[in-house]
Amino acid sequence: MNGIGYTVPAVVAVIVVIALELAVLRTGLFRRAAYWISMVIVLGFQIPVDGWLTKLSAPIVIYNERHTSGVRFPFDIPVEDFLFGWAMVTAVLLLWERRRLRDRMKETP
């Protein structure tokens, strides 16, 4: 298990999204309770669906274990799925928020 195929890109995706927010977009999204509540809602759906898709007893999605960290929790979900999921959802929310802020600034005289 070297993790290069799936683990490294998942970690890089998280780092890029955090850096994008802190250095470029600066929306303040990470300081909002609504953002963290939305992440709990996402996890509430991701865990049962991803758990069903990746369960080792009868997987629908099969990962090459040489390309993951080998850590699966809960329900046999590769932890990398959570990293990619977080990065994807957060990136979209950050871009939406940035657009909203930009449009608001255009409206004010």
CSV table of N, CA and C in Angstrom, one decimal:
chain,number,residue,atom,x,y,z
A,1,MET,N,0.8,-1.2,0.0
A,1,MET,CA,0.0,0.0,0.0
A,1,MET,C,0.9,1.2,0.0
A,2,ASN,N,0.9,1.9,-1.1
A,2,ASN,CA,1.7,3.2,-1.2
A,2,ASN,C,0.8,4.4,-1.2
A,3,GLY,N,-0.5,4.3,-1.5
A,3,GLY,CA,-1.4,5.4,-1.4
A,3,GLY,C,-1.2,6.5,-2.4
A,4,ILE,N,-0.2,6.3,-3.3
A,4,ILE,CA,0.0,7.3,-4.3
A,4,ILE,C,-1.2,7.5,-5.3
A,5,GLY,N,-1.8,6.4,-5.6
A,5,GLY,CA,-2.9,6.5,-6.6
A,5,GLY,C,-4.2,7.2,-6.1
A,6,TYR,N,-4.4,7.1,-4.8
A,6,TYR,CA,-5.7,7.6,-4.3
A,6,TYR,C,-5.5,8.5,-3.0
A,7,THR,N,-4.6,8.0,-2.1
A,7,THR,CA,-4.4,8.8,-0.9
A,7,THR,C,-3.8,10.1,-1.1
A,8,VAL,N,-2.7,10.2,-1.8
A,8,VAL,CA,-2.0,11.4,-2.0
A,8,VAL,C,-2.9,12.4,-2.8
A,9,PRO,N,-3.6,12.1,-3.9
A,9,PRO,CA,-4.4,13.1,-4.5
A,9,PRO,C,-5.6,13.6,-3.6
A,10,ALA,N,-6.1,12.7,-2.7
A,10,ALA,CA,-7.1,13.1,-1.8
A,10,ALA,C,-6.6,14.1,-0.8
A,11,VAL,N,-5.4,13.8,-0.2
A,11,VAL,CA,-4.8,14.8,0.7
A,11,VAL,C,-4.5,16.1,0.0
A,12,VAL,N,-4.0,16.0,-1.2
A,12,VAL,CA,-3.6,17.2,-1.9
A,12,VAL,C,-4.9,18.1,-2.2
A,13,ALA,N,-6.0,17.4,-2.5
A,13,ALA,CA,-7.3,18.1,-2.8
A,13,ALA,C,-7.7,18.9,-1.6
A,14,VAL,N,-7.6,18.3,-0.4
A,14,VAL,CA,-8.0,19.0,0.8
A,14,VAL,C,-7.1,20.2,1.1
A,15,ILE,N,-5.8,20.0,0.9
A,15,ILE,CA,-4.8,21.1,1.1
A,15,ILE,C,-5.1,22.2,0.1
A,16,VAL,N,-5.3,21.9,-1.2
A,16,VAL,CA,-5.6,22.9,-2.2
A,16,VAL,C,-6.9,23.7,-1.9
A,17,VAL,N,-7.9,23.0,-1.4
A,17,VAL,CA,-9.2,23.7,-1.1
A,17,VAL,C,-9.0,24.7,0.1
A,18,ILE,N,-8.3,24.2,1.1
A,18,ILE,CA,-8.0,25.0,2.3
A,18,ILE,C,-7.1,26.2,1.9
A,19,ALA,N,-6.1,26.0,1.1
A,19,ALA,CA,-5.2,27.1,0.7
A,19,ALA,C,-6.0,28.1,-0.2
A,20,LEU,N,-6.9,27.6,-1.1
A,20,LEU,CA,-7.7,28.5,-1.9
A,20,LEU,C,-8.5,29.4,-1.0
A,21,GLU,N,-9.1,28.9,0.0
A,21,GLU,CA,-10.0,29.7,0.9
A,21,GLU,C,-9.1,30.7,1.7
A,22,LEU,N,-8.0,30.2,2.3
A,22,LEU,CA,-7.2,31.1,3.1
A,22,LEU,C,-6.4,32.1,2.4
A,23,ALA,N,-6.0,31.8,1.2
A,23,ALA,CA,-5.1,32.7,0.4
A,23,ALA,C,-5.8,33.5,-0.7
A,24,VAL,N,-6.8,33.0,-1.2
A,24,VAL,CA,-7.4,33.6,-2.4
A,24,VAL,C,-8.9,34.1,-2.2
A,25,LEU,N,-9.7,33.2,-1.9
A,25,LEU,CA,-11.2,33.5,-1.8
A,25,LEU,C,-11.5,34.3,-0.6
A,26,ARG,N,-11.1,33.9,0.5
A,26,ARG,CA,-11.3,34.5,1.8
A,26,ARG,C,-12.8,34.8,2.1
A,27,THR,N,-13.6,33.8,1.9
A,27,THR,CA,-15.0,34.0,2.1
A,27,THR,C,-15.5,33.9,3.6
A,28,GLY,N,-14.6,33.4,4.4
A,28,GLY,CA,-15.0,33.2,5.9
A,28,GLY,C,-15.9,32.0,6.1
A,29,LEU,N,-16.1,31.2,5.1
A,29,LEU,CA,-17.0,30.0,5.2
A,29,LEU,C,-16.7,29.1,6.3
A,30,PHE,N,-15.4,28.9,6.6
A,30,PHE,CA,-15.0,27.9,7.6
A,30,PHE,C,-15.4,28.4,9.0
A,31,ARG,N,-15.7,29.7,9.2
A,31,ARG,CA,-16.1,30.2,10.5
A,31,ARG,C,-17.6,30.2,10.7
A,32,ARG,N,-18.4,29.7,9.7
A,32,ARG,CA,-19.8,29.7,9.8
A,32,ARG,C,-20.4,28.4,10.3
A,33,ALA,N,-21.3,28.5,11.2
A,33,ALA,CA,-22.0,27.3,11.7
A,33,ALA,C,-22.8,26.6,10.6
A,34,ALA,N,-23.4,27.4,9.7
A,34,ALA,CA,-24.1,26.8,8.6
A,34,ALA,C,-23.3,25.9,7.7
A,35,TYR,N,-22.0,26.2,7.5
A,35,TYR,CA,-21.1,25.4,6.7
A,35,TYR,C,-20.9,24.0,7.4
A,36,TRP,N,-20.6,24.1,8.7
A,36,TRP,CA,-20.4,22.8,9.5
A,36,TRP,C,-21.6,22.0,9.6
A,37,ILE,N,-22.8,22.6,9.7
A,37,ILE,CA,-24.0,21.9,9.7
A,37,ILE,C,-24.2,21.2,8.4
A,38,SER,N,-23.9,21.9,7.3
A,38,SER,CA,-24.1,21.3,6.0
A,38,SER,C,-23.1,20.1,5.8
A,39,MET,N,-21.9,20.2,6.4
A,39,MET,CA,-21.0,19.0,6.3
A,39,MET,C,-21.5,17.8,7.1
A,40,VAL,N,-22.2,18.1,8.2
A,40,VAL,CA,-22.8,17.0,9.0
A,40,VAL,C,-23.9,16.3,8.1
A,41,ILE,N,-24.7,17.2,7.4
A,41,ILE,CA,-25.8,16.6,6.5
A,41,ILE,C,-25.2,15.8,5.4
A,42,VAL,N,-24.1,16.3,4.8
A,42,VAL,CA,-23.4,15.6,3.7
A,42,VAL,C,-23.0,14.2,4.3
A,43,LEU,N,-22.3,14.2,5.4
A,43,LEU,CA,-21.9,12.9,6.0
A,43,LEU,C,-23.0,12.0,6.3
A,44,GLY,N,-24.1,12.6,6.7
A,44,GLY,CA,-25.3,11.8,7.0
A,44,GLY,C,-25.8,11.0,5.8
A,45,PHE,N,-25.6,11.5,4.7
A,45,PHE,CA,-26.0,10.8,3.4
A,45,PHE,C,-24.8,10.0,2.9
A,46,GLN,N,-23.6,10.5,3.0
A,46,GLN,CA,-22.4,9.9,2.4
A,46,GLN,C,-22.1,8.5,3.1
A,47,ILE,N,-22.2,8.5,4.4
A,47,ILE,CA,-21.9,7.3,5.1
A,47,ILE,C,-22.7,6.1,4.7
A,48,PRO,N,-24.0,6.2,4.8
A,48,PRO,CA,-24.8,5.0,4.4
A,48,PRO,C,-24.6,4.6,2.9
A,49,VAL,N,-24.6,5.6,2.0
A,49,VAL,CA,-24.5,5.3,0.6
A,49,VAL,C,-23.1,4.8,0.3
A,50,ASP,N,-22.1,5.5,0.7
A,50,ASP,CA,-20.7,5.0,0.5
A,50,ASP,C,-20.4,3.7,1.2
A,51,GLY,N,-21.0,3.5,2.3
A,51,GLY,CA,-20.8,2.2,3.1
A,51,GLY,C,-21.4,1.1,2.3
A,52,TRP,N,-22.6,1.3,1.7
A,52,TRP,CA,-23.2,0.3,0.9
A,52,TRP,C,-22.4,0.0,-0.4
A,53,LEU,N,-21.9,1.0,-1.0
A,53,LEU,CA,-21.1,0.9,-2.3
A,53,LEU,C,-19.8,0.2,-2.1
A,54,THR,N,-19.1,0.4,-0.9
A,54,THR,CA,-17.8,-0.1,-0.7
A,54,THR,C,-17.6,-1.2,0.3
A,55,LYS,N,-18.8,-1.7,0.8
A,55,LYS,CA,-18.7,-2.8,1.8
A,55,LYS,C,-17.9,-4.0,1.3
A,56,LEU,N,-16.9,-4.4,2.1
A,56,LEU,CA,-16.0,-5.5,1.6
A,56,LEU,C,-16.8,-6.8,1.4
A,57,SER,N,-17.9,-7.0,2.1
A,57,SER,CA,-18.6,-8.3,1.9
A,57,SER,C,-19.2,-8.5,0.5
A,58,ALA,N,-19.6,-7.4,-0.1
A,58,ALA,CA,-20.2,-7.4,-1.4
A,58,ALA,C,-20.0,-6.0,-2.1
A,59,PRO,N,-18.8,-5.7,-2.4
A,59,PRO,CA,-18.6,-4.3,-3.0
A,59,PRO,C,-19.2,-4.1,-4.3
A,60,ILE,N,-19.7,-2.9,-4.5
A,60,ILE,CA,-20.1,-2.5,-5.9
A,60,ILE,C,-18.9,-1.7,-6.5
A,61,VAL,N,-18.3,-0.9,-5.7
A,61,VAL,CA,-17.1,-0.1,-6.1
A,61,VAL,C,-15.9,-0.8,-5.5
A,62,ILE,N,-14.9,-1.2,-6.3
A,62,ILE,CA,-13.8,-1.9,-5.8
A,62,ILE,C,-12.5,-1.0,-6.0
A,63,TYR,N,-11.8,-0.8,-4.9
A,63,TYR,CA,-10.6,0.0,-4.9
A,63,TYR,C,-9.4,-0.9,-5.0
A,64,ASN,N,-8.4,-0.5,-5.7
A,64,ASN,CA,-7.1,-1.2,-5.7
A,64,ASN,C,-6.4,-0.9,-4.4
A,65,GLU,N,-6.3,-1.8,-3.5
A,65,GLU,CA,-5.8,-1.5,-2.1
A,65,GLU,C,-4.4,-1.0,-2.1
A,66,ARG,N,-3.6,-1.3,-3.2
A,66,ARG,CA,-2.3,-0.8,-3.3
A,66,ARG,C,-2.2,0.7,-3.4
A,67,HIS,N,-3.3,1.3,-3.8
A,67,HIS,CA,-3.4,2.7,-4.0
A,67,HIS,C,-4.1,3.5,-2.9
A,68,THR,N,-4.4,2.8,-1.9
A,68,THR,CA,-5.1,3.5,-0.7
A,68,THR,C,-4.3,3.4,0.5
A,69,SER,N,-4.7,4.1,1.6
A,69,SER,CA,-4.0,3.9,2.8
A,69,SER,C,-4.3,2.6,3.5
A,70,GLY,N,-5.4,2.0,3.1
A,70,GLY,CA,-5.9,0.8,3.8
A,70,GLY,C,-6.8,1.0,5.0
A,71,VAL,N,-6.9,2.3,5.3
A,71,VAL,CA,-7.8,2.6,6.5
A,71,VAL,C,-9.2,2.7,6.0
A,72,ARG,N,-10.1,2.0,6.5
A,72,ARG,CA,-11.5,2.0,6.2
A,72,ARG,C,-12.4,2.1,7.4
A,73,PHE,N,-13.2,3.2,7.4
A,73,PHE,CA,-14.0,3.5,8.6
A,73,PHE,C,-15.1,4.5,8.2
A,74,PRO,N,-16.3,4.4,8.6
A,74,PRO,CA,-17.0,3.2,9.1
A,74,PRO,C,-17.5,2.4,7.9
A,75,PHE,N,-18.0,1.2,8.2
A,75,PHE,CA,-18.6,0.4,7.1
A,75,PHE,C,-17.7,0.1,5.9
A,76,ASP,N,-16.5,0.0,6.2
A,76,ASP,CA,-15.5,-0.4,5.1
A,76,ASP,C,-15.3,0.8,4.1
A,77,ILE,N,-15.6,2.0,4.5
A,77,ILE,CA,-15.4,3.1,3.6
A,77,ILE,C,-14.0,3.6,3.6
A,78,PRO,N,-13.3,3.6,2.5
A,78,PRO,CA,-11.9,4.1,2.5
A,78,PRO,C,-11.9,5.6,3.0
A,79,VAL,N,-11.0,5.9,3.9
A,79,VAL,CA,-11.0,7.3,4.4
A,79,VAL,C,-10.8,8.3,3.3
A,80,GLU,N,-10.1,7.9,2.3
A,80,GLU,CA,-9.9,8.9,1.1
A,80,GLU,C,-11.2,9.4,0.5
A,81,ASP,N,-12.3,8.6,0.6
A,81,ASP,CA,-13.5,9.0,0.0
A,81,ASP,C,-14.0,10.2,0.8
A,82,PHE,N,-13.8,10.3,2.1
A,82,PHE,CA,-14.2,11.4,2.9
A,82,PHE,C,-13.4,12.7,2.5
A,83,LEU,N,-12.1,12.5,2.3
A,83,LEU,CA,-11.3,13.6,1.9
A,83,LEU,C,-11.7,14.2,0.6
A,84,PHE,N,-11.9,13.3,-0.4
A,84,PHE,CA,-12.3,13.8,-1.7
A,84,PHE,C,-13.7,14.4,-1.7
A,85,GLY,N,-14.6,13.8,-0.9
A,85,GLY,CA,-16.0,14.3,-0.8
A,85,GLY,C,-15.9,15.7,-0.1
A,86,TRP,N,-15.2,15.9,0.9
A,86,TRP,CA,-15.1,17.1,1.6
A,86,TRP,C,-14.5,18.2,0.7
A,87,ALA,N,-13.4,17.9,0.0
A,87,ALA,CA,-12.8,18.8,-0.9
A,87,ALA,C,-13.8,19.2,-2.0
A,88,MET,N,-14.5,18.3,-2.6
A,88,MET,CA,-15.4,18.6,-3.7
A,88,MET,C,-16.6,19.5,-3.2
A,89,VAL,N,-17.2,19.1,-2.1
A,89,VAL,CA,-18.4,19.9,-1.6
A,89,VAL,C,-17.9,21.3,-1.2
A,90,THR,N,-16.8,21.3,-0.4
A,90,THR,CA,-16.3,22.6,0.1
A,90,THR,C,-15.9,23.5,-1.1
A,91,ALA,N,-15.2,23.0,-2.1
A,91,ALA,CA,-14.8,23.8,-3.2
A,91,ALA,C,-16.0,24.5,-3.9
A,92,VAL,N,-17.1,23.7,-4.1
A,92,VAL,CA,-18.3,24.2,-4.7
A,92,VAL,C,-18.9,25.3,-3.8
A,93,LEU,N,-19.0,25.1,-2.5
A,93,LEU,CA,-19.6,26.1,-1.6
A,93,LEU,C,-18.7,27.3,-1.5
A,94,LEU,N,-17.4,27.2,-1.6
A,94,LEU,CA,-16.5,28.3,-1.6
A,94,LEU,C,-16.7,29.2,-2.8
A,95,LEU,N,-16.8,28.5,-4.0
A,95,LEU,CA,-17.0,29.3,-5.2
A,95,LEU,C,-18.4,29.9,-5.3
A,96,TRP,N,-19.4,29.3,-4.8
A,96,TRP,CA,-20.7,29.9,-4.7
A,96,TRP,C,-20.7,31.1,-3.8
A,97,GLU,N,-20.1,30.9,-2.7
A,97,GLU,CA,-20.0,32.0,-1.7
A,97,GLU,C,-19.2,33.2,-2.3
A,98,ARG,N,-18.1,32.9,-2.9
A,98,ARG,CA,-17.3,34.0,-3.5
A,98,ARG,C,-18.2,34.7,-4.6
A,99,ARG,N,-18.9,34.0,-5.4
A,99,ARG,CA,-19.8,34.6,-6.4
A,99,ARG,C,-20.8,35.5,-5.7
A,100,ARG,N,-21.4,35.0,-4.7
A,100,ARG,CA,-22.5,35.7,-4.0
A,100,ARG,C,-21.9,37.0,-3.4
A,101,LEU,N,-20.8,36.9,-2.8
A,101,LEU,CA,-20.1,38.1,-2.3
A,101,LEU,C,-19.8,39.1,-3.3
A,102,ARG,N,-19.3,38.6,-4.5
A,102,ARG,CA,-19.0,39.5,-5.6
A,102,ARG,C,-20.2,40.2,-6.2
A,103,ASP,N,-21.3,39.4,-6.3
A,103,ASP,CA,-22.5,40.0,-6.8
A,103,ASP,C,-23.1,41.0,-5.9
A,104,ARG,N,-23.0,40.8,-4.6
A,104,ARG,CA,-23.5,41.7,-3.6
A,104,ARG,C,-22.7,43.0,-3.6
A,105,MET,N,-21.4,43.0,-3.9
A,105,MET,CA,-20.6,44.2,-4.0
A,105,MET,C,-21.0,45.0,-5.2
A,106,LYS,N,-21.3,44.3,-6.3
A,106,LYS,CA,-21.7,45.0,-7.5
A,106,LYS,C,-23.1,45.7,-7.3
A,107,GLU,N,-23.9,45.2,-6.5
A,107,GLU,CA,-25.3,45.8,-6.2
A,107,GLU,C,-25.2,47.0,-5.4
A,108,THR,N,-24.3,47.2,-4.5
A,108,THR,CA,-24.2,48.3,-3.6
A,108,THR,C,-23.5,49.5,-4.3
A,109,PRO,N,-24.2,50.7,-4.2
A,109,PRO,CA,-23.6,51.8,-4.9
A,109,PRO,C,-22.4,52.4,-4.2
